Amino acid sequence: MEITKNLDGTTLNMTLSGRLDASNAQTLTDELNKSLDGVNDLIFDFTNLKYIASAGLRALLMAQKRMNKQGSMKICHVNDTVMEVLEMTGFADLMKIEN
């Protein structure tokens, strides 16, 4: 998985590419932990995210819980495979998703 970050004022855009699974979910969690101070809006771009596993969902849930306290979070450009996982797990109901 590759993570690209772009901070514009208090908005953090994170683009994820590849597969988000147990082998790299901690990398995303670590990036979020060091990047979210002072952020009011977190936007994930999943245009190039091909797969998400439960460890990746856990990282997203952590981010959502933190952003509920300090602002907002949304996920954009989700492909059908990843969307199916988000819907089956109920995450689609917990998070703002835009395509």
Short mmCIF file of N, CA, C and O in Angstrom, two decimals:
data_model
loop_
_atom_site.label_atom_id
_atom_site.label_comp_id
_atom_site.label_asym_id
_atom_site.label_seq_id
_atom_site.Cartn_x
_atom_site.Cartn_y
_atom_site.Cartn_z
N MET A 1 0.84 -1.18 0.00
CA MET A 1 0.00 0.00 0.00
C MET A 1 0.88 1.24 0.00
O MET A 1 1.91 1.28 0.66
N GLU A 2 0.44 2.23 -0.72
CA GLU A 2 1.13 3.51 -0.76
C GLU A 2 0.19 4.58 -0.21
O GLU A 2 -1.01 4.59 -0.51
N ILE A 3 0.73 5.47 0.63
CA ILE A 3 -0.04 6.56 1.22
C ILE A 3 0.54 7.88 0.73
O ILE A 3 1.73 8.11 0.85
N THR A 4 -0.33 8.71 0.19
CA THR A 4 0.07 10.06 -0.21
C THR A 4 -0.76 11.04 0.61
O THR A 4 -1.98 10.91 0.67
N LYS A 5 -0.08 12.00 1.25
CA LYS A 5 -0.78 12.97 2.10
C LYS A 5 -0.64 14.36 1.52
O LYS A 5 0.41 14.72 0.99
N ASN A 6 -1.70 15.14 1.65
CA ASN A 6 -1.67 16.54 1.26
C ASN A 6 -2.46 17.33 2.29
O ASN A 6 -3.68 17.16 2.42
N LEU A 7 -1.77 18.19 3.04
CA LEU A 7 -2.41 19.02 4.06
C LEU A 7 -2.64 20.40 3.48
O LEU A 7 -1.71 21.06 3.03
N ASP A 8 -3.90 20.82 3.46
CA ASP A 8 -4.29 22.15 2.96
C ASP A 8 -5.02 22.85 4.10
O ASP A 8 -6.21 22.62 4.31
N GLY A 9 -4.30 23.67 4.85
CA GLY A 9 -4.90 24.30 6.02
C GLY A 9 -5.21 23.26 7.07
O GLY A 9 -4.31 22.60 7.59
N THR A 10 -6.50 23.10 7.38
CA THR A 10 -6.91 22.10 8.36
C THR A 10 -7.58 20.89 7.70
O THR A 10 -8.23 20.10 8.37
N THR A 11 -7.41 20.76 6.39
CA THR A 11 -7.95 19.61 5.65
C THR A 11 -6.80 18.71 5.22
O THR A 11 -5.86 19.15 4.56
N LEU A 12 -6.90 17.44 5.62
CA LEU A 12 -5.89 16.46 5.24
C LEU A 12 -6.51 15.50 4.23
O LEU A 12 -7.52 14.85 4.51
N ASN A 13 -5.90 15.44 3.05
CA ASN A 13 -6.29 14.47 2.03
C ASN A 13 -5.28 13.33 2.05
O ASN A 13 -4.08 13.57 1.93
N MET A 14 -5.79 12.11 2.20
CA MET A 14 -4.93 10.93 2.18
C MET A 14 -5.38 10.03 1.04
O MET A 14 -6.53 9.59 1.01
N THR A 15 -4.48 9.77 0.12
CA THR A 15 -4.76 8.87 -0.99
C THR A 15 -4.09 7.54 -0.70
O THR A 15 -2.89 7.50 -0.42
N LEU A 16 -4.88 6.47 -0.75
CA LEU A 16 -4.37 5.13 -0.50
C LEU A 16 -4.38 4.35 -1.81
O LEU A 16 -5.37 4.39 -2.54
N SER A 17 -3.29 3.67 -2.09
CA SER A 17 -3.17 2.87 -3.31
C SER A 17 -2.74 1.46 -2.96
O SER A 17 -1.93 1.26 -2.05
N GLY A 18 -3.28 0.49 -3.67
CA GLY A 18 -2.89 -0.90 -3.47
C GLY A 18 -3.86 -1.64 -2.57
O GLY A 18 -5.07 -1.52 -2.71
N ARG A 19 -3.30 -2.40 -1.64
CA ARG A 19 -4.09 -3.25 -0.73
C ARG A 19 -3.87 -2.78 0.71
O ARG A 19 -2.73 -2.61 1.13
N LEU A 20 -4.96 -2.62 1.44
CA LEU A 20 -4.90 -2.25 2.86
C LEU A 20 -5.28 -3.49 3.65
O LEU A 20 -6.44 -3.89 3.69
N ASP A 21 -4.28 -4.13 4.25
CA ASP A 21 -4.51 -5.38 4.96
C ASP A 21 -3.62 -5.46 6.20
O ASP A 21 -3.02 -4.47 6.59
N ALA A 22 -3.56 -6.63 6.79
CA ALA A 22 -2.83 -6.80 8.05
C ALA A 22 -1.34 -6.47 7.92
O ALA A 22 -0.71 -6.07 8.90
N SER A 23 -0.80 -6.62 6.73
CA SER A 23 0.64 -6.38 6.56
C SER A 23 1.00 -4.89 6.58
O SER A 23 2.16 -4.55 6.77
N ASN A 24 0.01 -4.00 6.40
CA ASN A 24 0.34 -2.58 6.33
C ASN A 24 -0.64 -1.65 7.04
O ASN A 24 -0.47 -0.44 7.02
N ALA A 25 -1.65 -2.20 7.68
CA ALA A 25 -2.64 -1.36 8.37
C ALA A 25 -1.99 -0.54 9.49
O ALA A 25 -2.38 0.60 9.73
N GLN A 26 -0.98 -1.10 10.15
CA GLN A 26 -0.31 -0.36 11.22
C GLN A 26 0.41 0.86 10.66
O GLN A 26 0.48 1.90 11.31
N THR A 27 0.90 0.77 9.44
CA THR A 27 1.53 1.92 8.78
C THR A 27 0.52 3.05 8.63
O THR A 27 0.83 4.22 8.91
N LEU A 28 -0.69 2.71 8.22
CA LEU A 28 -1.74 3.73 8.09
C LEU A 28 -2.09 4.31 9.46
O LEU A 28 -2.19 5.53 9.62
N THR A 29 -2.24 3.46 10.46
CA THR A 29 -2.54 3.93 11.81
C THR A 29 -1.46 4.88 12.31
O THR A 29 -1.76 5.94 12.87
N ASP A 30 -0.20 4.52 12.08
CA ASP A 30 0.91 5.37 12.51
C ASP A 30 0.87 6.72 11.80
O ASP A 30 1.08 7.77 12.42
N GLU A 31 0.60 6.70 10.50
CA GLU A 31 0.51 7.96 9.73
C GLU A 31 -0.63 8.83 10.26
O GLU A 31 -0.49 10.04 10.39
N LEU A 32 -1.75 8.22 10.55
CA LEU A 32 -2.90 8.97 11.08
C LEU A 32 -2.56 9.56 12.44
O LEU A 32 -2.87 10.73 12.70
N ASN A 33 -1.95 8.77 13.30
CA ASN A 33 -1.62 9.25 14.64
C ASN A 33 -0.71 10.47 14.62
O ASN A 33 -0.85 11.37 15.44
N LYS A 34 0.22 10.52 13.68
CA LYS A 34 1.13 11.65 13.64
C LYS A 34 0.64 12.79 12.75
O LYS A 34 1.24 13.86 12.76
N SER A 35 -0.47 12.59 12.04
CA SER A 35 -0.92 13.60 11.08
C SER A 35 -2.22 14.31 11.45
O SER A 35 -2.54 15.33 10.83
N LEU A 36 -2.97 13.81 12.40
CA LEU A 36 -4.32 14.35 12.63
C LEU A 36 -4.40 15.52 13.61
O LEU A 36 -5.45 16.15 13.71
N ASP A 37 -3.32 15.85 14.30
CA ASP A 37 -3.37 17.01 15.20
C ASP A 37 -3.66 18.27 14.39
O ASP A 37 -2.97 18.56 13.40
N GLY A 38 -4.68 19.01 14.78
CA GLY A 38 -5.03 20.24 14.10
C GLY A 38 -5.85 20.07 12.84
O GLY A 38 -6.18 21.05 12.17
N VAL A 39 -6.17 18.83 12.49
CA VAL A 39 -6.95 18.57 11.28
C VAL A 39 -8.44 18.60 11.62
O VAL A 39 -8.88 17.97 12.57
N ASN A 40 -9.20 19.36 10.84
CA ASN A 40 -10.66 19.43 11.03
C ASN A 40 -11.40 18.53 10.04
O ASN A 40 -12.50 18.08 10.33
N ASP A 41 -10.82 18.33 8.87
CA ASP A 41 -11.47 17.52 7.83
C ASP A 41 -10.46 16.51 7.28
O ASP A 41 -9.39 16.89 6.81
N LEU A 42 -10.82 15.25 7.36
CA LEU A 42 -10.00 14.17 6.84
C LEU A 42 -10.72 13.56 5.65
O LEU A 42 -11.88 13.15 5.76
N ILE A 43 -10.04 13.54 4.51
CA ILE A 43 -10.62 12.98 3.29
C ILE A 43 -9.72 11.86 2.80
O ILE A 43 -8.53 12.07 2.55
N PHE A 44 -10.29 10.67 2.69
CA PHE A 44 -9.58 9.53 2.10
C PHE A 44 -9.98 9.41 0.65
O PHE A 44 -11.17 9.40 0.33
N ASP A 45 -9.01 9.29 -0.23
CA ASP A 45 -9.26 9.04 -1.65
C ASP A 45 -8.89 7.58 -1.92
O ASP A 45 -7.73 7.20 -1.81
N PHE A 46 -9.90 6.78 -2.25
CA PHE A 46 -9.70 5.35 -2.48
C PHE A 46 -9.68 5.01 -3.97
O PHE A 46 -9.88 3.85 -4.34
N THR A 47 -9.43 5.98 -4.84
CA THR A 47 -9.43 5.73 -6.28
C THR A 47 -8.58 4.52 -6.64
O THR A 47 -8.97 3.69 -7.46
N ASN A 48 -7.42 4.41 -6.03
CA ASN A 48 -6.48 3.33 -6.38
C ASN A 48 -6.36 2.26 -5.30
O ASN A 48 -5.42 1.47 -5.33
N LEU A 49 -7.30 2.25 -4.34
CA LEU A 49 -7.31 1.19 -3.33
C LEU A 49 -8.05 0.00 -3.90
O LEU A 49 -9.23 0.09 -4.25
N LYS A 50 -7.38 -1.12 -4.03
CA LYS A 50 -7.94 -2.31 -4.68
C LYS A 50 -8.60 -3.27 -3.71
O LYS A 50 -9.46 -4.06 -4.10
N TYR A 51 -8.19 -3.24 -2.43
CA TYR A 51 -8.65 -4.25 -1.47
C TYR A 51 -8.52 -3.69 -0.07
O TYR A 51 -7.58 -2.96 0.23
N ILE A 52 -9.47 -4.07 0.80
CA ILE A 52 -9.37 -3.70 2.22
C ILE A 52 -9.75 -4.91 3.07
O ILE A 52 -10.74 -5.60 2.77
N ALA A 53 -8.95 -5.19 4.08
CA ALA A 53 -9.20 -6.31 4.99
C ALA A 53 -9.61 -5.76 6.36
O ALA A 53 -9.63 -4.55 6.58
N SER A 54 -9.90 -6.65 7.28
CA SER A 54 -10.39 -6.24 8.60
C SER A 54 -9.40 -5.33 9.34
O SER A 54 -9.82 -4.41 10.03
N ALA A 55 -8.12 -5.56 9.18
CA ALA A 55 -7.14 -4.69 9.84
C ALA A 55 -7.23 -3.27 9.28
O ALA A 55 -7.07 -2.30 10.02
N GLY A 56 -7.49 -3.15 8.00
CA GLY A 56 -7.68 -1.84 7.39
C GLY A 56 -8.95 -1.17 7.88
O GLY A 56 -8.98 0.05 8.12
N LEU A 57 -10.00 -1.96 8.06
CA LEU A 57 -11.25 -1.43 8.60
C LEU A 57 -11.04 -0.89 10.01
O LEU A 57 -11.58 0.15 10.37
N ARG A 58 -10.24 -1.59 10.78
CA ARG A 58 -9.94 -1.15 12.15
C ARG A 58 -9.24 0.21 12.13
O ARG A 58 -9.55 1.09 12.93
N ALA A 59 -8.31 0.40 11.20
CA ALA A 59 -7.62 1.69 11.09
C ALA A 59 -8.60 2.80 10.70
O ALA A 59 -8.53 3.91 11.23
N LEU A 60 -9.53 2.50 9.80
CA LEU A 60 -10.54 3.49 9.42
C LEU A 60 -11.45 3.83 10.59
O LEU A 60 -11.82 4.98 10.78
N LEU A 61 -11.83 2.83 11.37
CA LEU A 61 -12.70 3.06 12.52
C LEU A 61 -12.01 3.95 13.55
O LEU A 61 -12.61 4.86 14.10
N MET A 62 -10.73 3.71 13.77
CA MET A 62 -9.97 4.55 14.69
C MET A 62 -9.96 6.00 14.20
O MET A 62 -10.16 6.93 14.98
N ALA A 63 -9.74 6.17 12.91
CA ALA A 63 -9.73 7.52 12.34
C ALA A 63 -11.10 8.18 12.48
O ALA A 63 -11.20 9.36 12.83
N GLN A 64 -12.16 7.42 12.21
CA GLN A 64 -13.52 7.96 12.31
C GLN A 64 -13.82 8.40 13.74
O GLN A 64 -14.38 9.48 13.96
N LYS A 65 -13.45 7.58 14.71
CA LYS A 65 -13.70 7.94 16.11
C LYS A 65 -12.98 9.23 16.49
O LYS A 65 -13.54 10.09 17.16
N ARG A 66 -11.74 9.36 16.06
CA ARG A 66 -10.99 10.57 16.37
C ARG A 66 -11.59 11.78 15.67
O ARG A 66 -11.74 12.85 16.27
N MET A 67 -11.94 11.63 14.40
CA MET A 67 -12.47 12.76 13.65
C MET A 67 -13.86 13.15 14.13
O MET A 67 -14.26 14.31 13.99
N ASN A 68 -14.61 12.23 14.70
CA ASN A 68 -15.91 12.59 15.30
C ASN A 68 -15.72 13.61 16.41
O ASN A 68 -16.61 14.43 16.66
N LYS A 69 -14.58 13.60 17.07
CA LYS A 69 -14.29 14.52 18.17
C LYS A 69 -13.73 15.85 17.69
O LYS A 69 -13.87 16.86 18.37
N GLN A 70 -13.09 15.86 16.52
CA GLN A 70 -12.40 17.08 16.11
C GLN A 70 -12.81 17.61 14.75
O GLN A 70 -12.27 18.62 14.30
N GLY A 71 -13.75 16.97 14.09
CA GLY A 71 -14.15 17.47 12.78
C GLY A 71 -14.96 16.44 12.02
O GLY A 71 -15.88 15.86 12.55
N SER A 72 -14.57 16.20 10.77
CA SER A 72 -15.31 15.26 9.92
C SER A 72 -14.35 14.40 9.12
O SER A 72 -13.19 14.74 8.93
N MET A 73 -14.89 13.29 8.63
CA MET A 73 -14.13 12.38 7.79
C MET A 73 -15.02 11.89 6.68
O MET A 73 -16.20 11.62 6.90
N LYS A 74 -14.46 11.78 5.49
CA LYS A 74 -15.21 11.16 4.39
C LYS A 74 -14.26 10.35 3.52
O LYS A 74 -13.05 10.58 3.51
N ILE A 75 -14.84 9.41 2.82
CA ILE A 75 -14.11 8.53 1.92
C ILE A 75 -14.68 8.77 0.53
O ILE A 75 -15.89 8.78 0.33
N CYS A 76 -13.79 8.97 -0.45
CA CYS A 76 -14.20 9.26 -1.83
C CYS A 76 -13.66 8.21 -2.79
O CYS A 76 -12.62 7.62 -2.54
N HIS A 77 -14.36 8.05 -3.89
CA HIS A 77 -13.91 7.25 -5.03
C HIS A 77 -13.64 5.79 -4.66
O HIS A 77 -12.57 5.25 -4.92
N VAL A 78 -14.65 5.15 -4.09
CA VAL A 78 -14.54 3.76 -3.65
C VAL A 78 -14.95 2.84 -4.79
O VAL A 78 -16.04 3.00 -5.35
N ASN A 79 -14.10 1.86 -5.11
CA ASN A 79 -14.47 0.91 -6.16
C ASN A 79 -15.47 -0.12 -5.63
O ASN A 79 -15.73 -0.19 -4.43
N ASP A 80 -16.03 -0.91 -6.52
CA ASP A 80 -17.09 -1.86 -6.14
C ASP A 80 -16.61 -2.91 -5.15
O ASP A 80 -17.34 -3.29 -4.24
N THR A 81 -15.38 -3.38 -5.30
CA THR A 81 -14.85 -4.42 -4.41
C THR A 81 -14.73 -3.91 -2.98
O THR A 81 -15.17 -4.57 -2.03
N VAL A 82 -14.15 -2.74 -2.82
CA VAL A 82 -13.99 -2.15 -1.49
C VAL A 82 -15.35 -1.75 -0.92
O VAL A 82 -15.63 -1.98 0.25
N MET A 83 -16.23 -1.22 -1.76
CA MET A 83 -17.57 -0.82 -1.31
C MET A 83 -18.35 -2.02 -0.79
O MET A 83 -19.07 -1.91 0.21
N GLU A 84 -18.19 -3.14 -1.44
CA GLU A 84 -18.88 -4.35 -0.98
C GLU A 84 -18.45 -4.73 0.43
O GLU A 84 -19.28 -5.08 1.27
N VAL A 85 -17.16 -4.62 0.71
CA VAL A 85 -16.65 -4.90 2.06
C VAL A 85 -17.22 -3.89 3.06
O VAL A 85 -17.67 -4.26 4.15
N LEU A 86 -17.22 -2.62 2.70
CA LEU A 86 -17.75 -1.58 3.59
C LEU A 86 -19.23 -1.80 3.87
O LEU A 86 -19.70 -1.61 5.00
N GLU A 87 -19.97 -2.22 2.86
CA GLU A 87 -21.41 -2.46 3.05
C GLU A 87 -21.67 -3.72 3.88
O GLU A 87 -22.50 -3.71 4.78
N MET A 88 -20.94 -4.80 3.59
CA MET A 88 -21.15 -6.06 4.31
C MET A 88 -20.81 -5.95 5.79
O MET A 88 -21.40 -6.63 6.62
N THR A 89 -19.86 -5.09 6.12
CA THR A 89 -19.43 -4.95 7.51
C THR A 89 -20.19 -3.85 8.26
O THR A 89 -19.98 -3.67 9.45
N GLY A 90 -21.03 -3.11 7.55
CA GLY A 90 -21.78 -2.03 8.18
C GLY A 90 -21.02 -0.71 8.22
O GLY A 90 -21.55 0.29 8.70
N PHE A 91 -19.79 -0.69 7.74
CA PHE A 91 -19.00 0.54 7.75
C PHE A 91 -19.61 1.61 6.85
O PHE A 91 -19.44 2.80 7.10
N ALA A 92 -20.31 1.19 5.80
CA ALA A 92 -20.93 2.15 4.89
C ALA A 92 -21.98 2.99 5.62
O ALA A 92 -22.25 4.13 5.23
N ASP A 93 -22.56 2.44 6.69
CA ASP A 93 -23.54 3.18 7.47
C ASP A 93 -22.90 4.08 8.51
O ASP A 93 -23.51 5.02 9.00
N LEU A 94 -21.65 3.79 8.86
CA LEU A 94 -20.95 4.55 9.90
C LEU A 94 -20.15 5.72 9.35
O LEU A 94 -19.83 6.64 10.09
N MET A 95 -19.84 5.66 8.06
CA MET A 95 -18.93 6.64 7.48
C MET A 95 -19.57 7.33 6.28
O MET A 95 -20.39 6.74 5.59
N LYS A 96 -19.14 8.55 6.08
CA LYS A 96 -19.61 9.31 4.91
C LYS A 96 -18.79 8.87 3.70
O LYS A 96 -17.55 8.97 3.71
N ILE A 97 -19.48 8.36 2.69
CA ILE A 97 -18.81 7.86 1.49
C ILE A 97 -19.40 8.58 0.28
O ILE A 97 -20.61 8.61 0.10
N GLU A 98 -18.51 9.16 -0.52
CA GLU A 98 -18.91 9.85 -1.74
C GLU A 98 -18.16 9.24 -2.91
O GLU A 98 -16.99 8.94 -2.80
N ASN A 99 -18.86 9.11 -4.02
CA ASN A 99 -18.18 8.59 -5.22
C ASN A 99 -18.16 9.60 -6.33
O ASN A 99 -18.51 10.69 -6.26
#
